[in-house]
């Protein structure tokens, strides 16, 4: 199907609706059919605290049942213990809210099986406990007495430094997306984990910015003043002062 | 500096909306992340991250823009992972495996076929192609999503189609020669 150059994009008919060959159709339909496994969908839904509508398969049901046992059987997990396997992408997730459960043991795995993610529902429960609607299990709010997550994941490349960079990147990503409270949580955990970390100044600078964006100006200014005093003359101090509305002395 | 008010606490209405958009779009989001070269497990994590970010911005997401917002957010998440280059996941020896696996189930064969053909499309073009042909986004939506002019969407799509059709024809010829069709 050839079209004249300069034709308006809106004029493109989609291949599947026009003159795709059989093989092209197979390819496009396969692309459209691809997606996460039902069990993966179920894990993601649980992590978000919602129900996955399309996971009524045996696989998903098996996964949820296994999770229910795990949630009932295990102690509440805190997020700090999750770091050995966590990826940059999930850092925000892990610190976003309450971690309501983890697994005591491995699911009977195939070579590609991934135990369910530690769940961190967006919907912070209004009461001390929340019922997991998928499983009926009652789960608890987060605790720092963490049990290690069982998900298999390679340790972050670069060891501690890579881990630290991941924290800072995630905080920045959260702020870019307007998720300032989550950025603060990420930064708090970074500071808990790395009290003398290499990126502590950057973390403080980000914290000041997040606090300002959340309207917590008094806290932001107090923090900024301390920071500027400790890092007087640095570029970062200037930026922090600017963000917090301090006059540079 | 004028600071925005702190966001309100999520409500049950928010949860229901998140549930709806999760069920409607999480597969699309996952696919978008896979196309950025994330492994299935990493795509799962990044999909969760995408919806967590969406959950914090529900008030700002117009109902008609949910899918675009989610894909745009997913692409940003992928960028934070250093995945800026689009590619279709493909085993190096897929060419050989294609023939060997063609009897192991039509669905699986089609998926391998899909990987094979799309991997032949220039990485710069394949994303526009898939967003348009597979995810059925409109050209203006893609232009906004990828922050490129509408004309670039059209030209990329046109070139992608040419490459796609050439690759598909070549594969078809190979399969035909091997007796599948």
XYZ file of C-alpha atoms in Angstrom:
430
model
C 0.000 0.000 0.000
C 1.745 3.119 -1.115
C 0.546 6.581 -0.357
C 1.675 9.908 -1.663
C 4.202 11.767 0.407
C 2.781 14.554 2.473
C -0.540 12.878 2.995
C -2.122 13.827 6.269
C -1.389 11.256 8.989
C -5.051 11.044 9.792
C -5.564 9.566 6.352
C -3.580 6.420 7.174
C -5.812 3.462 7.373
C -4.609 0.875 9.804
C -3.169 -2.143 8.133
C -5.457 -4.558 9.913
C -8.421 -2.621 8.606
C -7.160 -2.404 5.093
C -4.976 -4.543 2.900
C -2.751 -6.504 5.252
C -1.627 -9.862 3.944
C -2.366 -12.958 5.959
C 1.113 -13.039 7.404
C 1.043 -9.333 8.240
C -2.249 -9.900 9.945
C -0.800 -12.775 11.971
C 2.085 -10.595 13.047
C -0.054 -7.633 14.060
C -2.588 -9.761 15.842
C 0.171 -11.560 17.686
C 1.595 -8.200 18.743
C -1.812 -7.236 20.001
C -2.210 -10.544 21.799
C 1.044 -10.281 23.659
C 0.887 -9.229 27.259
C 1.800 -10.154 30.779
C 0.798 -13.536 32.080
C -2.408 -13.760 34.040
C -0.377 -14.361 37.171
C 1.686 -11.254 36.482
C -1.484 -9.230 35.990
C -2.763 -10.527 39.279
C 0.458 -9.576 41.059
C 0.381 -6.088 39.623
C -3.239 -5.635 40.566
C -2.558 -6.759 44.094
C 0.374 -4.413 44.367
C -1.926 -1.569 43.447
C -4.682 -2.711 45.750
C -7.143 -3.298 42.947
C -8.755 -6.333 41.397
C -7.561 -7.680 38.106
C -10.675 -8.327 36.070
C -9.117 -10.527 33.462
C -7.272 -12.936 35.636
C -9.891 -15.541 36.128
C -7.647 -18.210 34.782
C -6.383 -21.197 36.624
C -2.910 -19.743 36.634
C -3.977 -16.534 38.240
C -6.211 -18.274 40.707
C -3.336 -20.492 41.671
C -1.117 -17.477 42.089
C -3.603 -15.662 44.238
C -4.198 -18.698 46.370
C -0.490 -19.057 46.891
C -0.264 -15.407 47.796
C -3.088 -15.727 50.265
C -1.268 -18.472 52.074
C 1.879 -16.436 52.024
C 0.227 -13.318 53.335
C -1.386 -15.221 56.153
C 1.735 -17.098 57.009
C 4.343 -14.407 56.932
C 5.270 -11.513 59.026
C 4.705 -8.063 57.716
C 7.476 -6.905 55.481
C 9.143 -3.568 55.503
C 10.520 -2.121 52.342
C 14.134 -1.838 53.331
C 14.652 -5.551 53.119
C 13.331 -5.524 49.597
C 16.311 -3.718 48.191
C 18.506 -6.658 47.346
C 16.223 -7.647 44.529
C 14.498 -4.487 43.712
C 14.988 -2.747 40.414
C 15.121 0.960 39.825
C 11.692 0.784 38.340
C 10.185 -0.597 41.464
C 11.897 1.603 43.964
C 9.062 4.041 43.861
C 6.646 1.217 44.235
C 8.359 -0.276 47.202
C 8.395 2.924 49.138
C 5.100 4.272 47.950
C 3.039 2.994 50.783
C 2.301 0.158 53.056
C 3.901 -3.123 52.308
C 1.231 -5.556 53.167
C 2.739 -8.889 52.665
C 5.483 -11.007 51.326
C 6.134 -14.612 50.817
C 7.534 -17.091 53.207
C 8.672 -19.464 50.553
C 8.969 -19.896 46.871
C 6.059 -20.811 44.729
C 6.602 -24.011 42.848
C 8.445 -22.358 40.073
C 9.010 -23.015 36.458
C 12.168 -21.622 34.977
C 10.502 -18.274 34.338
C 8.344 -18.169 37.422
C 8.560 -15.014 39.412
C 7.167 -14.969 42.889
C 4.625 -12.246 43.390
C 5.881 -8.796 44.066
C 5.713 -7.511 47.547
C 2.589 -5.478 47.473
C 2.504 -1.806 48.148
C -1.037 -0.648 47.658
C -1.659 2.864 46.587
C -4.652 3.019 48.833
C -3.231 3.489 52.249
C -5.722 1.818 54.498
C -7.763 4.153 56.657
C -7.653 1.692 59.543
C -4.796 -0.316 60.976
C -5.641 -3.246 58.795
C -7.091 -3.736 55.397
C -8.770 -6.711 53.928
C -7.201 -8.029 50.843
C -10.194 -8.310 48.569
C -8.593 -10.885 46.369
C -7.722 -13.294 49.056
C -9.721 -12.423 52.093
C -6.495 -12.221 54.019
C -6.219 -9.446 56.509
C -2.976 -7.649 56.109
C -1.188 -5.172 58.244
C 0.236 -1.733 57.722
C 3.954 -1.437 57.121
C 6.490 -2.327 59.657
C 10.200 -1.877 59.663
C 10.597 -5.371 61.057
C 11.015 -6.637 57.610
C 11.171 -10.114 56.291
C 13.231 -10.469 53.185
C 11.329 -10.604 49.979
C 11.706 -13.765 48.059
C 11.507 -12.412 44.579
C 14.486 -13.437 42.576
C 16.242 -10.442 41.226
C 19.826 -9.616 40.614
C 21.482 -7.250 43.028
C 21.753 -3.738 41.660
C 24.740 -3.272 39.442
C 27.438 -1.251 41.070
C 26.551 -2.411 44.564
C 25.790 0.311 47.067
C 26.579 3.104 44.714
C 24.229 1.782 42.075
C 21.607 1.371 44.747
C 22.099 4.943 45.894
C 21.839 6.268 42.371
C 18.656 4.295 41.954
C 17.175 5.979 45.019
C 18.001 9.430 43.768
C 16.805 8.691 40.246
C 13.559 7.351 41.571
C 13.003 10.374 43.766
C 13.623 12.600 40.783
C 11.304 10.552 38.596
C 8.586 10.730 41.225
C 8.961 14.491 41.443
C 8.918 14.828 37.669
C 5.653 12.975 37.680
C 4.272 15.249 40.387
C 4.383 12.520 43.018
C 6.067 14.698 45.608
C 4.934 12.830 48.655
C 6.307 9.647 47.252
C 9.542 11.386 46.424
C 9.786 12.386 50.062
C 9.237 8.816 51.132
C 11.934 7.605 48.764
C 14.326 10.201 50.126
C 13.484 9.301 53.710
C 14.332 5.717 53.006
C 17.474 6.698 51.247
C 18.572 8.655 54.287
C 17.617 5.807 56.583
C 19.592 3.355 54.543
C 22.545 5.556 53.730
C 22.869 8.116 56.525
C 26.301 9.053 55.224
C 25.563 8.243 51.608
C 27.404 9.695 48.667
C 24.329 11.491 47.428
C 23.136 12.896 50.698
C 23.436 16.522 49.536
C 21.430 15.757 46.423
C 18.855 13.974 48.546
C 18.508 16.962 50.833
C 18.210 19.309 47.882
C 15.461 17.176 46.410
C 13.753 17.008 49.766
C 13.704 20.774 50.050
C 12.179 21.015 46.626
C 9.543 18.373 47.358
C 8.602 20.027 50.634
C 8.184 23.362 48.900
C 5.998 21.826 46.249
C 3.836 20.280 48.925
C 3.428 23.627 50.641
C 5.496 22.615 53.670
C 7.518 25.762 53.387
C 8.574 26.119 57.022
C 10.121 22.662 57.020
C 11.698 23.287 53.656
C 13.241 26.561 54.751
C 14.570 25.162 58.001
C 16.183 22.307 56.139
C 17.473 24.632 53.448
C 19.038 26.967 55.977
C 20.940 24.125 57.586
C 22.001 22.837 54.209
C 23.192 26.200 52.975
C 25.162 26.708 56.170
C 26.862 23.352 55.716
C 27.536 23.722 52.010
C 28.020 27.426 51.707
C 29.240 28.496 48.319
C 28.400 25.284 46.519
C 26.220 25.247 43.450
C 23.814 22.935 45.182
C 23.520 25.288 48.140
C 22.665 28.089 45.783
C 20.025 26.009 44.147
C 18.558 24.949 47.467
C 18.486 28.531 48.665
C 16.787 29.560 45.472
C 14.204 26.808 45.680
C 13.434 27.592 49.322
C 13.329 31.324 48.709
C 16.267 32.083 50.990
C 18.428 35.082 50.308
C 21.971 33.959 49.630
C 24.350 35.353 52.126
C 7.438 30.352 45.412
C 3.814 29.374 45.267
C 3.535 25.805 46.330
C 0.605 23.657 45.295
C -1.636 22.359 47.994
C -0.911 18.890 49.281
C -2.820 16.256 47.404
C -5.953 14.931 48.976
C -6.215 11.469 50.387
C -7.335 8.867 47.827
C -10.966 7.883 48.024
C -12.885 4.766 47.110
C -13.904 6.524 43.908
C -10.239 6.884 43.076
C -9.639 3.226 43.768
C -12.473 2.206 41.512
C -11.141 4.443 38.767
C -7.629 3.088 39.158
C -8.995 -0.415 39.013
C -10.847 0.384 35.827
C -7.897 1.965 34.091
C -5.590 -0.783 35.304
C -7.796 -3.433 33.787
C -8.290 -1.451 30.612
C -4.692 -0.492 29.985
C -2.137 -2.464 31.941
C -1.506 -4.844 29.065
C -0.842 -1.925 26.741
C 1.494 -0.370 29.284
C 3.341 -3.643 29.772
C 3.733 -4.030 26.032
C 5.059 -0.489 25.695
C 7.672 -1.300 28.310
C 8.610 -4.560 26.669
C 9.146 -2.695 23.451
C 11.645 -0.565 25.322
C 13.646 -3.687 25.883
C 12.618 -4.426 29.466
C 12.480 -8.055 30.481
C 9.030 -9.404 31.388
C 9.880 -9.070 35.077
C 11.221 -5.537 34.724
C 8.202 -4.619 32.627
C 6.000 -5.888 35.418
C 7.775 -3.712 37.948
C 7.701 -0.718 35.659
C 4.005 -1.255 34.934
C 3.324 -1.144 38.647
C 5.391 1.991 38.891
C 3.441 3.547 36.035
C 0.121 2.914 37.714
C 1.416 4.135 41.040
C 2.379 7.381 39.395
C -1.011 7.511 37.694
C -2.710 6.936 41.031
C -1.054 10.044 42.376
C -2.232 12.064 39.416
C -5.751 10.755 38.949
C -7.252 14.185 39.343
C -5.109 15.480 36.509
C -5.858 12.700 34.046
C -8.710 13.399 31.698
C -10.786 10.269 31.090
C -10.232 10.483 27.339
C -6.472 10.736 27.855
C -5.934 7.881 30.257
C -4.220 5.601 27.790
C -1.963 8.327 26.439
C -1.060 9.415 29.940
C -0.215 5.887 30.969
C 1.930 5.171 27.946
C 3.719 8.491 28.302
C 4.358 7.742 31.965
C 5.562 4.252 31.120
C 8.012 5.671 28.604
C 9.330 8.075 31.235
C 9.743 5.218 33.667
C 11.623 3.298 30.974
C 13.810 6.342 30.431
C 14.739 6.400 34.092
C 15.995 2.873 33.541
C 18.161 4.063 30.703
C 15.899 2.426 28.157
C 15.531 5.089 25.531
C 16.070 2.903 22.528
C 13.120 1.036 21.245
C 13.634 -2.456 20.103
C 11.583 -5.522 19.752
C 12.692 -8.305 22.025
C 14.192 -11.045 19.965
C 16.437 -13.977 20.522
C 19.537 -13.813 18.399
C 18.851 -17.163 16.787
C 15.204 -16.552 16.071
C 15.758 -17.041 12.372
C 16.777 -20.607 12.941
C 14.278 -21.233 15.667
C 11.394 -20.063 13.588
C 11.341 -23.106 11.385
C 12.076 -25.453 14.250
C 9.191 -24.144 16.309
C 6.516 -23.755 13.759
C 4.734 -26.893 14.837
C 4.679 -26.173 18.540
C 1.507 -24.185 18.440
C 0.171 -21.561 16.170
C 0.016 -18.917 18.820
C 3.600 -19.336 19.811
C 4.692 -19.418 16.213
C 2.807 -16.220 15.529
C 4.502 -14.518 18.437
C 7.879 -15.555 17.157
C 6.902 -14.385 13.735
C 5.883 -11.088 15.245
C 9.210 -10.708 17.008
C 11.056 -11.601 13.892
C 9.276 -9.195 11.583
C 9.167 -6.264 13.991
C 12.816 -6.675 14.825
C 13.555 -5.880 11.206
C 11.930 -2.468 11.494
C 14.268 0.365 12.385
C 14.148 0.929 16.158
C 13.441 4.590 15.578
C 10.360 3.709 13.616
C 8.961 0.648 15.293
C 7.493 2.470 18.245
C 5.382 4.760 16.088
C 4.370 1.793 14.005
C 3.249 -0.293 16.964
C 1.528 2.584 18.709
C -0.461 3.222 15.558
C -1.042 -0.241 14.141
C -1.238 -2.310 17.303
C -2.283 0.035 20.085
C -4.446 2.094 17.732
C -3.419 5.453 19.068
C -4.162 8.368 16.777
C -1.390 10.280 15.066
C -1.925 13.398 17.224
C -1.796 11.220 20.327
C 1.491 9.703 19.183
C 2.905 13.100 18.310
C 2.116 14.349 21.796
C 3.323 11.194 23.453
C 6.698 11.153 21.763
C 6.993 14.938 21.582
C 7.518 14.927 17.846
C 5.745 16.864 15.091
C 2.699 15.350 13.484
C 4.546 15.278 10.187
C 7.262 13.150 11.756
C 4.657 10.676 12.909
C 3.419 10.394 9.337
C 6.856 9.983 7.835
C 7.994 7.476 10.458
C 4.831 5.519 10.034
C 5.230 5.465 6.289
C 8.826 4.268 6.476
C 7.985 1.770 9.193
C 5.257 0.297 7.055
C 7.592 -0.089 4.148
C 10.126 -1.899 6.320
C 7.447 -3.971 7.991
C 5.957 -5.082 4.710
C 9.343 -5.836 3.230
C 10.296 -7.914 6.270
C 6.944 -9.684 6.304
C 7.247 -10.512 2.628
C 10.736 -11.876 3.147
C 9.634 -14.055 6.043
C 6.642 -15.256 4.108
C 8.874 -16.207 1.247
C 11.162 -18.115 3.589
C 8.276 -19.931 5.199
C 6.824 -20.729 1.832
C 10.127 -22.155 0.737
C 10.223 -24.274 3.878
C 6.755 -25.541 3.126
C 4.721 -23.982 5.881
C 2.358 -22.077 3.655
